[in-house]
Amino acid sequence: MVNINGILAWIGYFLAAYLLVVLLIYFAMMIFAVYKINRNRRYERTMDLLSNTEAYNLGVSVLVPAFNEEQGIVQNVSSLLNLNYKRFEIIVVNDGSTDATADLLINQFLMKPVQNVTIEQKLKTAEVESMYVSNLFPNLKLVNKLNGGKADALNCGINVSTMEYVCTVDGDSVLEKDSMKKVMRPFVLEGDRVAAVGGTVELINENRVNHGVADKQIEFSPNPLVAMQTIEYFRSFLIGRVALSELNLMLICSGAFSVFDKAMLIENGGLARNVIGEDMEIVVRLQKNITKHRLNKLIVHVPDAICYTEAPETLKVLRRQRRRWHQGLLESLTAHMEVWFNPRFRALGVIAFPYFIMVEAFIPFVEVLGIAYLIAGFFVGQVFVEFSLFLLMLSLIYAGLMNTISVMLHSWQQDKYPDAAELAYVLGLSFTEAFWFKPLMLFWRLEGFYRFFTKRSDWGVMDRRGFSESKPEVVS
């Protein structure tokens, strides 16, 4: 006869142990985050000194892959042209758009066609049809090519680029004026030791973007779906990635804003065209080869180098995004299974990959187990009811603490602190997260598993509202 009580007891012990381990991991990450953000604040005080050195003459080719980006491409390029940086070029790669993306750029920036275009195929890509250069800004180029996907567009941009570093920026994003200087700081301080650097992505919904310059006045949207995503981004970029960066165990630099040593990208075959999460896969591949060949290289996260993007505002669009993200995570991890728990790859194999496998990739199954345990516990006996309520309360307290600390770290970094109403809003969302947001994330992550195992790789349409030119009313 099956001992239901015994099975539930062991499941309860497992869930409690798992939750405790996760709490300890995030507590350690928070310590790293405080240390790194404090160090960045010290660097910020010497920014003027650094900006006057010749070191910031490092050349950067900013690559913007664009497929049907007419809603935000002009603002995107305007923000790049406004960058406070000495030596850079902007290459917009129009990946077979069917909307007015190319026409808007040509008209807005008075672009003229380049005759007799010859591009060295360092990386194989779909055919380039034409190239344009702006009459107003000689460092702005537009490349029109046949559709081949985002990775193919970036590889094409690498082929066209003339600088020693390449920066990837999504077509629906805008950069802060000093963000390039900040993201290049590790290359300045560490030189050839740095292989890649990732910046921080923040949400700009309901804020003003005028001629590519973000005027962020509303931090937390009155739309709970967007506000919850804002808190998520704080957690990810200001705690998780900061800690992994300090240990040189970064496995992802956001494709929305990252800089790479171009020579290393070409040497490693460029970005993979057969995966959804090309931004994660290339970083995993770089880390694997760096460790395998015992190269003295770093992959770094810079929390104060800010890129703004628009978050999904509807469940339909958010669903597409999150199931793709999880599918991309699974593809990147399984493409390099030789690293899993392998001591030959040092900390990458026994710390970084296990963390992403157990805490990120397979968390949906743990959450399903937890939900099943909570439901079963209410039907079996008083002890399990009490233990279930204990686990639930621990999860809620953990969520509230993590979210509050994430918001305060962001505020500390920006020197802009939330008022009591904003903190109350964050705490309220934190305590409701487990009852609406997390179940949605769970279901969509499980969809990501399904799509991964069934080899479905369609990207889907990402509906966007576009950046606002007018100043919104600030909700007090």
Tab-separated table of C-alpha atoms in Angstrom:
chain	number	residue	atom	x	y	z
A	1	MET	CA	0.000	0.000	0.000
A	2	VAL	CA	1.309	3.449	-0.927
A	3	ASN	CA	2.170	5.583	2.092
A	4	ILE	CA	0.754	8.965	1.006
A	5	ASN	CA	1.830	10.670	4.211
A	6	GLY	CA	5.400	9.450	3.788
A	7	ILE	CA	5.573	10.621	0.167
A	8	LEU	CA	4.174	14.020	1.058
A	9	ALA	CA	6.637	14.326	3.919
A	10	TRP	CA	9.602	13.721	1.618
A	11	ILE	CA	8.211	16.149	-0.971
A	12	GLY	CA	7.797	18.740	1.770
A	13	TYR	CA	11.394	18.254	2.930
A	14	PHE	CA	12.605	18.590	-0.660
A	15	LEU	CA	10.616	21.788	-1.262
A	16	ALA	CA	11.774	23.327	2.010
A	17	ALA	CA	15.399	22.430	1.267
A	18	TYR	CA	15.107	23.767	-2.293
A	19	LEU	CA	13.581	27.026	-1.136
A	20	LEU	CA	16.235	27.401	1.568
A	21	VAL	CA	19.054	26.842	-0.951
A	22	VAL	CA	17.537	29.389	-3.339
A	23	LEU	CA	17.207	31.903	-0.500
A	24	LEU	CA	20.863	31.398	0.456
A	25	ILE	CA	21.956	31.763	-3.178
A	26	TYR	CA	20.061	35.010	-3.584
A	27	PHE	CA	21.303	36.301	-0.243
A	28	ALA	CA	24.879	35.737	-1.444
A	29	MET	CA	24.002	37.399	-4.757
A	30	MET	CA	22.654	40.440	-2.929
A	31	ILE	CA	25.964	40.832	-1.085
A	32	PHE	CA	27.824	40.755	-4.420
A	33	ALA	CA	25.322	43.240	-5.865
A	34	VAL	CA	25.824	45.756	-3.049
A	35	TYR	CA	29.604	45.480	-3.443
A	36	LYS	CA	29.516	45.904	-7.244
A	37	ILE	CA	27.050	48.811	-7.285
A	38	ASN	CA	29.054	50.608	-4.604
A	39	ARG	CA	32.188	50.114	-6.709
A	40	ASN	CA	30.422	51.481	-9.779
A	41	ARG	CA	29.378	54.547	-7.809
A	42	ARG	CA	33.076	55.153	-7.046
A	43	TYR	CA	33.918	54.764	-10.735
A	44	GLU	CA	31.171	57.257	-11.543
A	45	ARG	CA	32.969	59.898	-9.499
A	46	THR	CA	36.056	59.476	-11.717
A	47	MET	CA	34.087	59.351	-14.973
A	48	ASP	CA	35.167	62.867	-16.016
A	49	LEU	CA	38.820	61.915	-15.521
A	50	LEU	CA	38.427	58.731	-17.531
A	51	SER	CA	36.495	60.445	-20.308
A	52	ASN	CA	39.410	62.798	-20.917
A	53	THR	CA	41.838	59.969	-21.608
A	54	GLU	CA	42.652	58.574	-25.019
A	55	ALA	CA	41.430	55.178	-23.789
A	56	TYR	CA	37.890	56.085	-24.780
A	57	ASN	CA	38.981	56.183	-28.407
A	58	LEU	CA	38.232	52.465	-28.600
A	59	GLY	CA	36.155	52.080	-31.756
A	60	VAL	CA	32.647	50.623	-31.465
A	61	SER	CA	30.348	49.497	-34.280
A	62	VAL	CA	26.764	49.678	-33.005
A	63	LEU	CA	24.688	46.999	-34.743
A	64	VAL	CA	20.906	47.376	-34.872
A	65	PRO	CA	19.073	44.353	-36.337
A	66	ALA	CA	15.702	45.581	-37.570
A	67	PHE	CA	12.716	43.601	-38.777
A	68	ASN	CA	9.472	45.622	-38.991
A	69	GLU	CA	10.622	48.182	-36.411
A	70	GLU	CA	8.865	51.248	-37.833
A	71	GLN	CA	7.296	52.048	-34.447
A	72	GLY	CA	10.583	52.867	-32.740
A	73	ILE	CA	13.502	52.748	-35.187
A	74	VAL	CA	13.843	56.541	-35.633
A	75	GLN	CA	13.905	57.063	-31.858
A	76	ASN	CA	16.385	54.201	-31.536
A	77	VAL	CA	18.813	55.669	-34.083
A	78	SER	CA	18.356	59.174	-32.634
A	79	SER	CA	19.363	57.905	-29.201
A	80	LEU	CA	22.474	56.307	-30.692
A	81	LEU	CA	23.449	59.486	-32.523
A	82	ASN	CA	23.167	61.337	-29.180
A	83	LEU	CA	25.657	59.046	-27.438
A	84	ASN	CA	28.384	60.772	-25.459
A	85	TYR	CA	31.188	58.772	-27.042
A	86	LYS	CA	34.081	59.679	-29.317
A	87	ARG	CA	34.521	56.978	-31.931
A	88	PHE	CA	31.608	54.878	-33.123
A	89	GLU	CA	29.520	53.986	-36.141
A	90	ILE	CA	25.886	52.895	-36.364
A	91	ILE	CA	24.887	50.081	-38.706
A	92	VAL	CA	21.168	49.385	-39.004
A	93	VAL	CA	20.650	46.006	-40.664
A	94	ASN	CA	17.194	45.891	-42.234
A	95	ASP	CA	16.460	42.160	-42.248
A	96	GLY	CA	13.893	42.036	-45.048
A	97	SER	CA	11.301	44.225	-43.297
A	98	THR	CA	7.867	44.400	-44.903
A	99	ASP	CA	6.915	47.716	-43.259
A	100	ALA	CA	8.354	51.243	-43.578
A	101	THR	CA	11.491	50.668	-41.459
A	102	ALA	CA	13.963	51.393	-44.275
A	103	ASP	CA	11.967	54.272	-45.802
A	104	LEU	CA	11.676	56.058	-42.456
A	105	LEU	CA	15.438	55.929	-41.932
A	106	ILE	CA	16.249	57.009	-45.479
A	107	ASN	CA	13.890	59.996	-45.280
A	108	GLN	CA	14.585	61.029	-41.697
A	109	PHE	CA	18.390	60.963	-41.982
A	110	LEU	CA	18.748	61.913	-45.673
A	111	MET	CA	20.465	58.688	-46.661
A	112	LYS	CA	21.975	58.055	-50.090
A	113	PRO	CA	22.781	54.676	-51.702
A	114	VAL	CA	26.353	53.377	-51.744
A	115	GLN	CA	27.479	52.251	-55.187
A	116	ASN	CA	29.444	49.047	-55.852
A	117	VAL	CA	29.096	47.597	-52.353
A	118	THR	CA	31.705	44.947	-51.507
A	119	ILE	CA	31.419	43.147	-48.157
A	120	GLU	CA	33.944	40.583	-46.962
A	121	GLN	CA	32.022	37.497	-45.845
A	122	LYS	CA	33.830	36.800	-42.575
A	123	LEU	CA	30.560	35.222	-41.447
A	124	LYS	CA	28.119	33.649	-43.885
A	125	THR	CA	24.793	35.505	-44.129
A	126	ALA	CA	21.794	36.029	-46.382
A	127	GLU	CA	22.415	38.234	-49.408
A	128	VAL	CA	22.869	41.984	-48.990
A	129	GLU	CA	20.730	43.934	-51.480
A	130	SER	CA	21.846	47.532	-50.888
A	131	MET	CA	23.587	49.916	-48.520
A	132	TYR	CA	22.917	53.560	-47.636
A	133	VAL	CA	24.923	56.247	-45.811
A	134	SER	CA	23.453	59.346	-44.175
A	135	ASN	CA	24.276	62.758	-45.638
A	136	LEU	CA	23.732	64.246	-42.188
A	137	PHE	CA	25.705	61.698	-40.139
A	138	PRO	CA	28.546	59.936	-42.015
A	139	ASN	CA	28.813	57.334	-39.232
A	140	LEU	CA	25.233	56.111	-39.868
A	141	LYS	CA	24.727	53.252	-42.342
A	142	LEU	CA	21.704	51.244	-43.447
A	143	VAL	CA	22.129	47.740	-44.853
A	144	ASN	CA	19.171	46.128	-46.639
A	145	LYS	CA	19.356	42.337	-46.841
A	146	LEU	CA	17.162	39.317	-47.423
A	147	ASN	CA	15.439	38.006	-44.314
A	148	GLY	CA	17.567	35.565	-42.348
A	149	GLY	CA	16.643	36.194	-38.722
A	150	LYS	CA	18.139	38.307	-35.956
A	151	ALA	CA	21.401	36.366	-35.614
A	152	ASP	CA	21.925	36.499	-39.377
A	153	ALA	CA	21.353	40.259	-39.349
A	154	LEU	CA	23.909	40.708	-36.564
A	155	ASN	CA	26.444	38.557	-38.401
A	156	CYS	CA	25.885	40.745	-41.465
A	157	GLY	CA	26.508	43.812	-39.327
A	158	ILE	CA	29.754	42.263	-38.088
A	159	ASN	CA	30.843	41.770	-41.719
A	160	VAL	CA	30.090	45.411	-42.531
A	161	SER	CA	31.604	46.859	-39.342
A	162	THR	CA	34.941	48.679	-39.358
A	163	MET	CA	35.614	49.024	-35.599
A	164	GLU	CA	37.357	46.616	-33.222
A	165	TYR	CA	34.323	46.208	-30.941
A	166	VAL	CA	30.694	45.556	-31.840
A	167	CYS	CA	27.688	46.595	-29.758
A	168	THR	CA	24.305	44.924	-30.261
A	169	VAL	CA	21.233	47.091	-29.697
A	170	ASP	CA	17.628	46.051	-30.382
A	171	GLY	CA	15.634	48.157	-32.799
A	172	ASP	CA	12.970	48.875	-30.150
A	173	SER	CA	15.425	50.215	-27.566
A	174	VAL	CA	17.016	53.563	-26.692
A	175	LEU	CA	20.280	54.140	-24.834
A	176	GLU	CA	21.107	56.671	-22.155
A	177	LYS	CA	23.531	59.333	-23.362
A	178	ASP	CA	26.485	58.065	-21.251
A	179	SER	CA	25.651	54.366	-21.541
A	180	MET	CA	28.288	53.583	-24.180
A	181	LYS	CA	31.014	55.188	-22.106
A	182	LYS	CA	29.911	53.153	-19.102
A	183	VAL	CA	29.598	49.832	-20.915
A	184	MET	CA	33.077	50.333	-22.416
A	185	ARG	CA	34.581	50.980	-18.961
A	186	PRO	CA	35.701	47.328	-18.464
A	187	PHE	CA	37.500	47.354	-21.832
A	188	VAL	CA	39.266	50.554	-20.756
A	189	LEU	CA	40.261	49.248	-17.319
A	190	GLU	CA	41.010	45.610	-18.212
A	191	GLY	CA	42.019	45.861	-21.879
A	192	ASP	CA	42.259	42.612	-23.855
A	193	ARG	CA	41.149	40.541	-20.856
A	194	VAL	CA	37.508	41.436	-21.573
A	195	ALA	CA	35.628	39.360	-24.160
A	196	ALA	CA	32.123	40.792	-23.704
A	197	VAL	CA	30.196	43.282	-21.580
A	198	GLY	CA	26.458	43.433	-20.959
A	199	GLY	CA	24.470	46.484	-19.929
A	200	THR	CA	21.261	46.808	-17.918
A	201	VAL	CA	17.833	46.876	-19.555
A	202	GLU	CA	15.065	48.975	-17.982
A	203	LEU	CA	11.464	49.538	-19.041
A	204	ILE	CA	10.336	52.849	-20.508
A	205	ASN	CA	6.569	52.297	-20.851
A	206	GLU	CA	4.487	55.450	-20.293
A	207	ASN	CA	7.553	57.691	-20.195
A	208	ARG	CA	8.612	60.360	-22.628
A	209	VAL	CA	11.243	59.694	-25.337
A	210	ASN	CA	11.989	62.833	-27.328
A	211	HIS	CA	14.442	62.680	-30.245
A	212	GLY	CA	15.955	59.533	-28.786
A	213	VAL	CA	16.450	60.965	-25.287
A	214	ALA	CA	14.581	59.205	-22.485
A	215	ASP	CA	12.915	61.317	-19.789
A	216	LYS	CA	12.054	58.679	-17.221
A	217	GLN	CA	9.605	60.115	-14.698
A	218	ILE	CA	7.342	57.131	-14.026
A	219	GLU	CA	9.253	54.185	-12.553
A	220	PHE	CA	6.368	51.829	-11.857
A	221	SER	CA	3.530	51.746	-14.352
A	222	PRO	CA	-0.060	51.850	-13.052
A	223	ASN	CA	-0.522	48.769	-15.245
A	224	PRO	CA	0.320	45.932	-12.782
A	225	LEU	CA	1.522	43.697	-15.626
A	226	VAL	CA	4.154	46.253	-16.644
A	227	ALA	CA	5.055	47.181	-13.055
A	228	MET	CA	5.657	43.528	-12.200
A	229	GLN	CA	7.970	43.199	-15.177
A	230	THR	CA	9.863	46.293	-13.982
A	231	ILE	CA	10.533	44.597	-10.640
A	232	GLU	CA	11.565	41.419	-12.466
A	233	TYR	CA	14.111	43.353	-14.524
A	234	PHE	CA	15.553	44.924	-11.367
A	235	ARG	CA	15.952	41.474	-9.808
A	236	SER	CA	17.604	40.019	-12.872
A	237	PHE	CA	19.999	42.820	-13.801
A	238	LEU	CA	20.863	44.241	-10.372
A	239	ILE	CA	21.187	41.018	-8.375
A	240	GLY	CA	21.520	37.890	-10.534
A	241	ARG	CA	23.782	39.177	-13.292
A	242	VAL	CA	25.829	41.394	-11.008
A	243	ALA	CA	26.718	38.403	-8.814
A	244	LEU	CA	27.513	36.079	-11.728
A	245	SER	CA	29.654	38.823	-13.269
A	246	GLU	CA	31.695	39.156	-10.083
A	247	LEU	CA	32.427	35.412	-10.273
A	248	ASN	CA	33.063	35.616	-14.056
A	249	LEU	CA	30.236	33.127	-14.593
A	250	MET	CA	27.937	35.200	-16.812
A	251	LEU	CA	25.965	33.027	-19.235
A	252	ILE	CA	23.873	35.767	-20.819
A	253	CYS	CA	24.355	39.342	-21.976
A	254	SER	CA	21.110	40.869	-23.163
A	255	GLY	CA	20.941	41.273	-26.923
A	256	ALA	CA	19.264	44.628	-26.272
A	257	PHE	CA	22.604	46.109	-25.175
A	258	SER	CA	25.918	44.237	-25.172
A	259	VAL	CA	29.445	44.844	-26.462
A	260	PHE	CA	31.769	42.135	-27.810
A	261	ASP	CA	35.367	41.888	-28.886
A	262	LYS	CA	34.732	41.519	-32.626
A	263	ALA	CA	37.756	39.302	-33.231
A	264	MET	CA	36.499	36.804	-30.626
A	265	LEU	CA	33.033	36.748	-32.192
A	266	ILE	CA	34.459	35.967	-35.622
A	267	GLU	CA	36.867	33.391	-34.209
A	268	ASN	CA	33.923	31.624	-32.532
A	269	GLY	CA	31.766	31.592	-35.674
A	270	GLY	CA	29.495	34.547	-34.918
A	271	LEU	CA	25.992	34.273	-33.564
A	272	ALA	CA	24.125	30.985	-34.037
A	273	ARG	CA	21.290	31.213	-36.558
A	274	ASN	CA	19.526	27.981	-35.532
A	275	VAL	CA	18.482	29.002	-31.994
A	276	ILE	CA	15.933	31.409	-30.564
A	277	GLY	CA	18.105	32.811	-27.766
A	278	GLU	CA	21.146	33.796	-29.814
A	279	ASP	CA	22.239	36.352	-27.188
A	280	MET	CA	22.552	33.686	-24.493
A	281	GLU	CA	23.979	30.998	-26.777
A	282	ILE	CA	26.922	33.134	-27.918
A	283	VAL	CA	27.848	34.014	-24.334
A	284	VAL	CA	27.615	30.358	-23.277
A	285	ARG	CA	29.802	29.398	-26.240
A	286	LEU	CA	32.353	32.088	-25.417
A	287	GLN	CA	32.468	31.043	-21.756
A	288	LYS	CA	32.883	27.386	-22.709
A	289	ASN	CA	35.756	28.089	-25.091
A	290	ILE	CA	37.419	30.520	-22.687
A	291	THR	CA	37.366	27.873	-19.959
A	292	LYS	CA	38.246	24.981	-22.270
A	293	HIS	CA	41.337	26.742	-23.644
A	294	ARG	CA	42.248	28.335	-20.291
A	295	LEU	CA	42.079	31.857	-21.693
A	296	ASN	CA	42.451	34.761	-19.284
A	297	LYS	CA	39.214	36.438	-20.385
A	298	LEU	CA	36.288	38.080	-18.625
A	299	ILE	CA	32.598	38.482	-19.448
A	300	VAL	CA	31.283	41.394	-17.423
A	301	HIS	CA	27.989	43.012	-16.486
A	302	VAL	CA	27.838	46.790	-15.948
A	303	PRO	CA	24.690	47.642	-13.954
A	304	ASP	CA	24.775	51.416	-14.532
A	305	ALA	CA	24.987	51.230	-18.359
A	306	ILE	CA	21.290	51.664	-19.116
A	307	CYS	CA	19.247	50.662	-22.140
A	308	TYR	CA	15.509	51.393	-22.214
A	309	THR	CA	12.987	49.172	-23.931
A	310	GLU	CA	9.234	48.745	-24.124
A	311	ALA	CA	7.671	45.899	-22.127
A	312	PRO	CA	4.681	43.895	-23.323
A	313	GLU	CA	1.471	45.472	-22.039
A	314	THR	CA	-0.888	42.586	-22.788
A	315	LEU	CA	-0.962	38.965	-21.695
A	316	LYS	CA	-0.933	37.822	-25.326
A	317	VAL	CA	2.359	39.517	-26.154
A	318	LEU	CA	3.975	38.718	-22.787
A	319	ARG	CA	3.104	35.059	-23.306
A	320	ARG	CA	4.960	34.991	-26.635
A	321	GLN	CA	7.981	36.652	-25.074
A	322	ARG	CA	8.268	34.418	-22.018
A	323	ARG	CA	7.765	31.078	-23.756
A	324	ARG	CA	10.464	32.138	-26.264
A	325	TRP	CA	12.803	33.124	-23.472
A	326	HIS	CA	12.453	29.762	-21.761
A	327	GLN	CA	12.759	27.858	-25.003
A	328	GLY	CA	15.909	29.855	-25.808
A	329	LEU	CA	17.326	29.078	-22.344
A	330	LEU	CA	16.786	25.345	-22.866
A	331	GLU	CA	18.317	25.458	-26.353
A	332	SER	CA	21.434	27.263	-25.126
A	333	LEU	CA	21.978	24.911	-22.191
A	334	THR	CA	21.371	21.685	-24.099
A	335	ALA	CA	23.586	22.803	-26.993
A	336	HIS	CA	26.520	22.635	-24.565
A	337	MET	CA	25.659	19.616	-22.422
A	338	GLU	CA	29.306	18.580	-22.226
A	339	VAL	CA	29.741	21.366	-19.654
A	340	TRP	CA	26.972	20.125	-17.315
A	341	PHE	CA	28.417	19.289	-13.855
A	342	ASN	CA	31.799	18.708	-15.563
A	343	PRO	CA	34.763	19.627	-13.302
A	344	ARG	CA	36.998	19.968	-16.381
A	345	PHE	CA	35.165	23.237	-16.994
A	346	ARG	CA	35.866	24.386	-13.450
A	347	ALA	CA	33.330	26.754	-11.882
A	348	LEU	CA	31.488	27.071	-15.195
A	349	GLY	CA	30.632	23.360	-15.081
A	350	VAL	CA	29.997	22.913	-11.369
A	351	ILE	CA	28.478	26.296	-10.401
A	352	ALA	CA	27.165	28.346	-13.332
A	353	PHE	CA	25.534	25.586	-15.362
A	354	PRO	CA	24.014	23.821	-12.314
A	355	TYR	CA	22.587	27.168	-11.191
A	356	PHE	CA	20.943	27.841	-14.548
A	357	ILE	CA	19.727	24.234	-14.836
A	358	MET	CA	18.296	23.852	-11.334
A	359	VAL	CA	17.216	27.425	-10.487
A	360	GLU	CA	16.282	28.778	-13.935
A	361	ALA	CA	15.566	26.016	-16.469
A	362	PHE	CA	13.776	23.402	-14.352
A	363	ILE	CA	12.059	25.728	-11.891
A	364	PRO	CA	8.646	25.132	-13.581
A	365	PHE	CA	8.679	21.502	-12.479
A	366	VAL	CA	9.560	22.462	-8.899
A	367	GLU	CA	6.722	24.990	-8.917
A	368	VAL	CA	4.267	22.385	-10.247
A	369	LEU	CA	5.411	20.042	-7.477
A	370	GLY	CA	4.922	22.811	-4.922
A	371	ILE	CA	1.384	23.573	-6.120
A	372	ALA	CA	0.498	19.880	-6.053
A	373	TYR	CA	1.921	19.601	-2.535
A	374	LEU	CA	-0.063	22.592	-1.282
A	375	ILE	CA	-3.302	21.182	-2.711
A	376	ALA	CA	-2.664	17.670	-1.400
A	377	GLY	CA	-1.634	18.993	1.989
A	378	PHE	CA	-5.081	20.485	2.619
A	379	PHE	CA	-6.728	17.093	2.112
A	380	VAL	CA	-4.365	14.818	4.014
A	381	GLY	CA	-4.010	16.182	7.511
A	382	GLN	CA	-3.448	19.060	9.873
A	383	VAL	CA	0.354	18.710	9.945
A	384	PHE	CA	0.600	19.059	6.181
A	385	VAL	CA	-1.801	22.014	6.180
A	386	GLU	CA	0.407	23.827	8.652
A	387	PHE	CA	3.583	22.970	6.761
A	388	SER	CA	1.989	24.021	3.456
A	389	LEU	CA	0.977	27.362	4.948
A	390	PHE	CA	4.509	27.756	6.325
A	391	LEU	CA	6.019	27.209	2.854
A	392	LEU	CA	3.525	29.601	1.313
A	393	MET	CA	4.266	32.325	3.872
A	394	LEU	CA	8.021	31.781	3.448
A	395	SER	CA	7.645	32.198	-0.315
A	396	LEU	CA	5.641	35.400	0.099
A	397	ILE	CA	8.128	36.893	2.556
A	398	TYR	CA	10.994	35.919	0.271
A	399	ALA	CA	9.301	37.556	-2.730
A	400	GLY	CA	8.583	40.751	-0.791
A	401	LEU	CA	12.137	40.950	0.556
A	402	MET	CA	13.770	40.272	-2.826
A	403	ASN	CA	11.614	42.783	-4.641
A	404	THR	CA	12.106	45.502	-2.047
A	405	ILE	CA	15.886	45.036	-2.010
A	406	SER	CA	15.965	45.075	-5.817
A	407	VAL	CA	14.072	48.376	-5.893
A	408	MET	CA	16.328	49.894	-3.252
A	409	LEU	CA	19.483	48.778	-5.114
A	410	HIS	CA	18.144	50.449	-8.241
A	411	SER	CA	17.350	53.593	-6.283
A	412	TRP	CA	20.795	53.622	-4.676
A	413	GLN	CA	22.460	53.287	-8.046
A	414	GLN	CA	20.353	56.063	-9.592
A	415	ASP	CA	20.375	58.323	-6.504
A	416	LYS	CA	16.616	58.579	-6.928
A	417	TYR	CA	14.631	57.065	-4.088
A	418	PRO	CA	11.000	55.882	-4.135
A	419	ASP	CA	8.424	57.495	-1.906
A	420	ALA	CA	6.217	55.609	0.543
A	421	ALA	CA	3.433	55.168	-2.023
A	422	GLU	CA	5.809	53.536	-4.523
A	423	LEU	CA	7.229	51.187	-1.891
A	424	ALA	CA	3.721	50.230	-0.811
A	425	TYR	CA	2.837	49.538	-4.456
A	426	VAL	CA	5.915	47.314	-4.853
A	427	LEU	CA	5.181	45.400	-1.658
A	428	GLY	CA	1.556	44.963	-2.650
A	429	LEU	CA	2.561	43.545	-6.033
A	430	SER	CA	5.120	41.292	-4.326
A	431	PHE	CA	2.540	39.699	-2.066
A	432	THR	CA	0.076	39.183	-4.919
A	433	GLU	CA	2.718	37.926	-7.374
A	434	ALA	CA	2.352	34.318	-6.256
A	435	PHE	CA	-1.387	34.318	-7.007
A	436	TRP	CA	-1.456	35.724	-10.551
A	437	PHE	CA	1.934	36.566	-12.065
A	438	LYS	CA	3.879	33.450	-11.101
A	439	PRO	CA	1.135	31.036	-12.281
A	440	LEU	CA	1.174	32.790	-15.653
A	441	MET	CA	4.971	32.552	-15.841
A	442	LEU	CA	4.762	28.883	-14.865
A	443	PHE	CA	2.292	28.047	-17.615
A	444	TRP	CA	4.265	29.954	-20.268
A	445	ARG	CA	7.542	28.352	-19.216
A	446	LEU	CA	5.918	24.938	-19.539
A	447	GLU	CA	4.844	26.025	-23.013
A	448	GLY	CA	8.507	26.824	-23.644
A	449	PHE	CA	9.389	23.244	-22.685
A	450	TYR	CA	6.722	21.931	-25.061
A	451	ARG	CA	7.952	24.094	-27.924
A	452	PHE	CA	11.535	23.076	-27.209
A	453	PHE	CA	10.764	19.349	-27.362
A	454	THR	CA	8.500	19.723	-30.410
A	455	LYS	CA	11.134	21.854	-32.216
A	456	ARG	CA	8.806	24.810	-32.789
A	457	SER	CA	10.905	27.891	-33.488
A	458	ASP	CA	8.566	30.548	-34.880
A	459	TRP	CA	9.261	33.947	-33.300
A	460	GLY	CA	5.757	35.389	-33.378
A	461	VAL	CA	4.624	38.985	-33.791
A	462	MET	CA	5.554	41.413	-30.991
A	463	ASP	CA	2.961	44.201	-31.016
A	464	ARG	CA	4.370	47.499	-29.734
A	465	ARG	CA	2.778	50.821	-28.896
A	466	GLY	CA	5.935	52.773	-29.777
A	467	PHE	CA	7.758	55.455	-27.814
A	468	SER	CA	5.750	58.450	-26.633
A	469	GLU	CA	6.781	61.901	-27.834
A	470	SER	CA	4.581	63.733	-25.381
A	471	LYS	CA	5.128	64.067	-21.682
A	472	PRO	CA	2.783	61.826	-19.667
A	473	GLU	CA	0.953	62.882	-16.577
A	474	VAL	CA	2.816	61.751	-13.492
A	475	VAL	CA	0.624	59.758	-11.154
A	476	SER	CA	1.179	60.974	-7.609
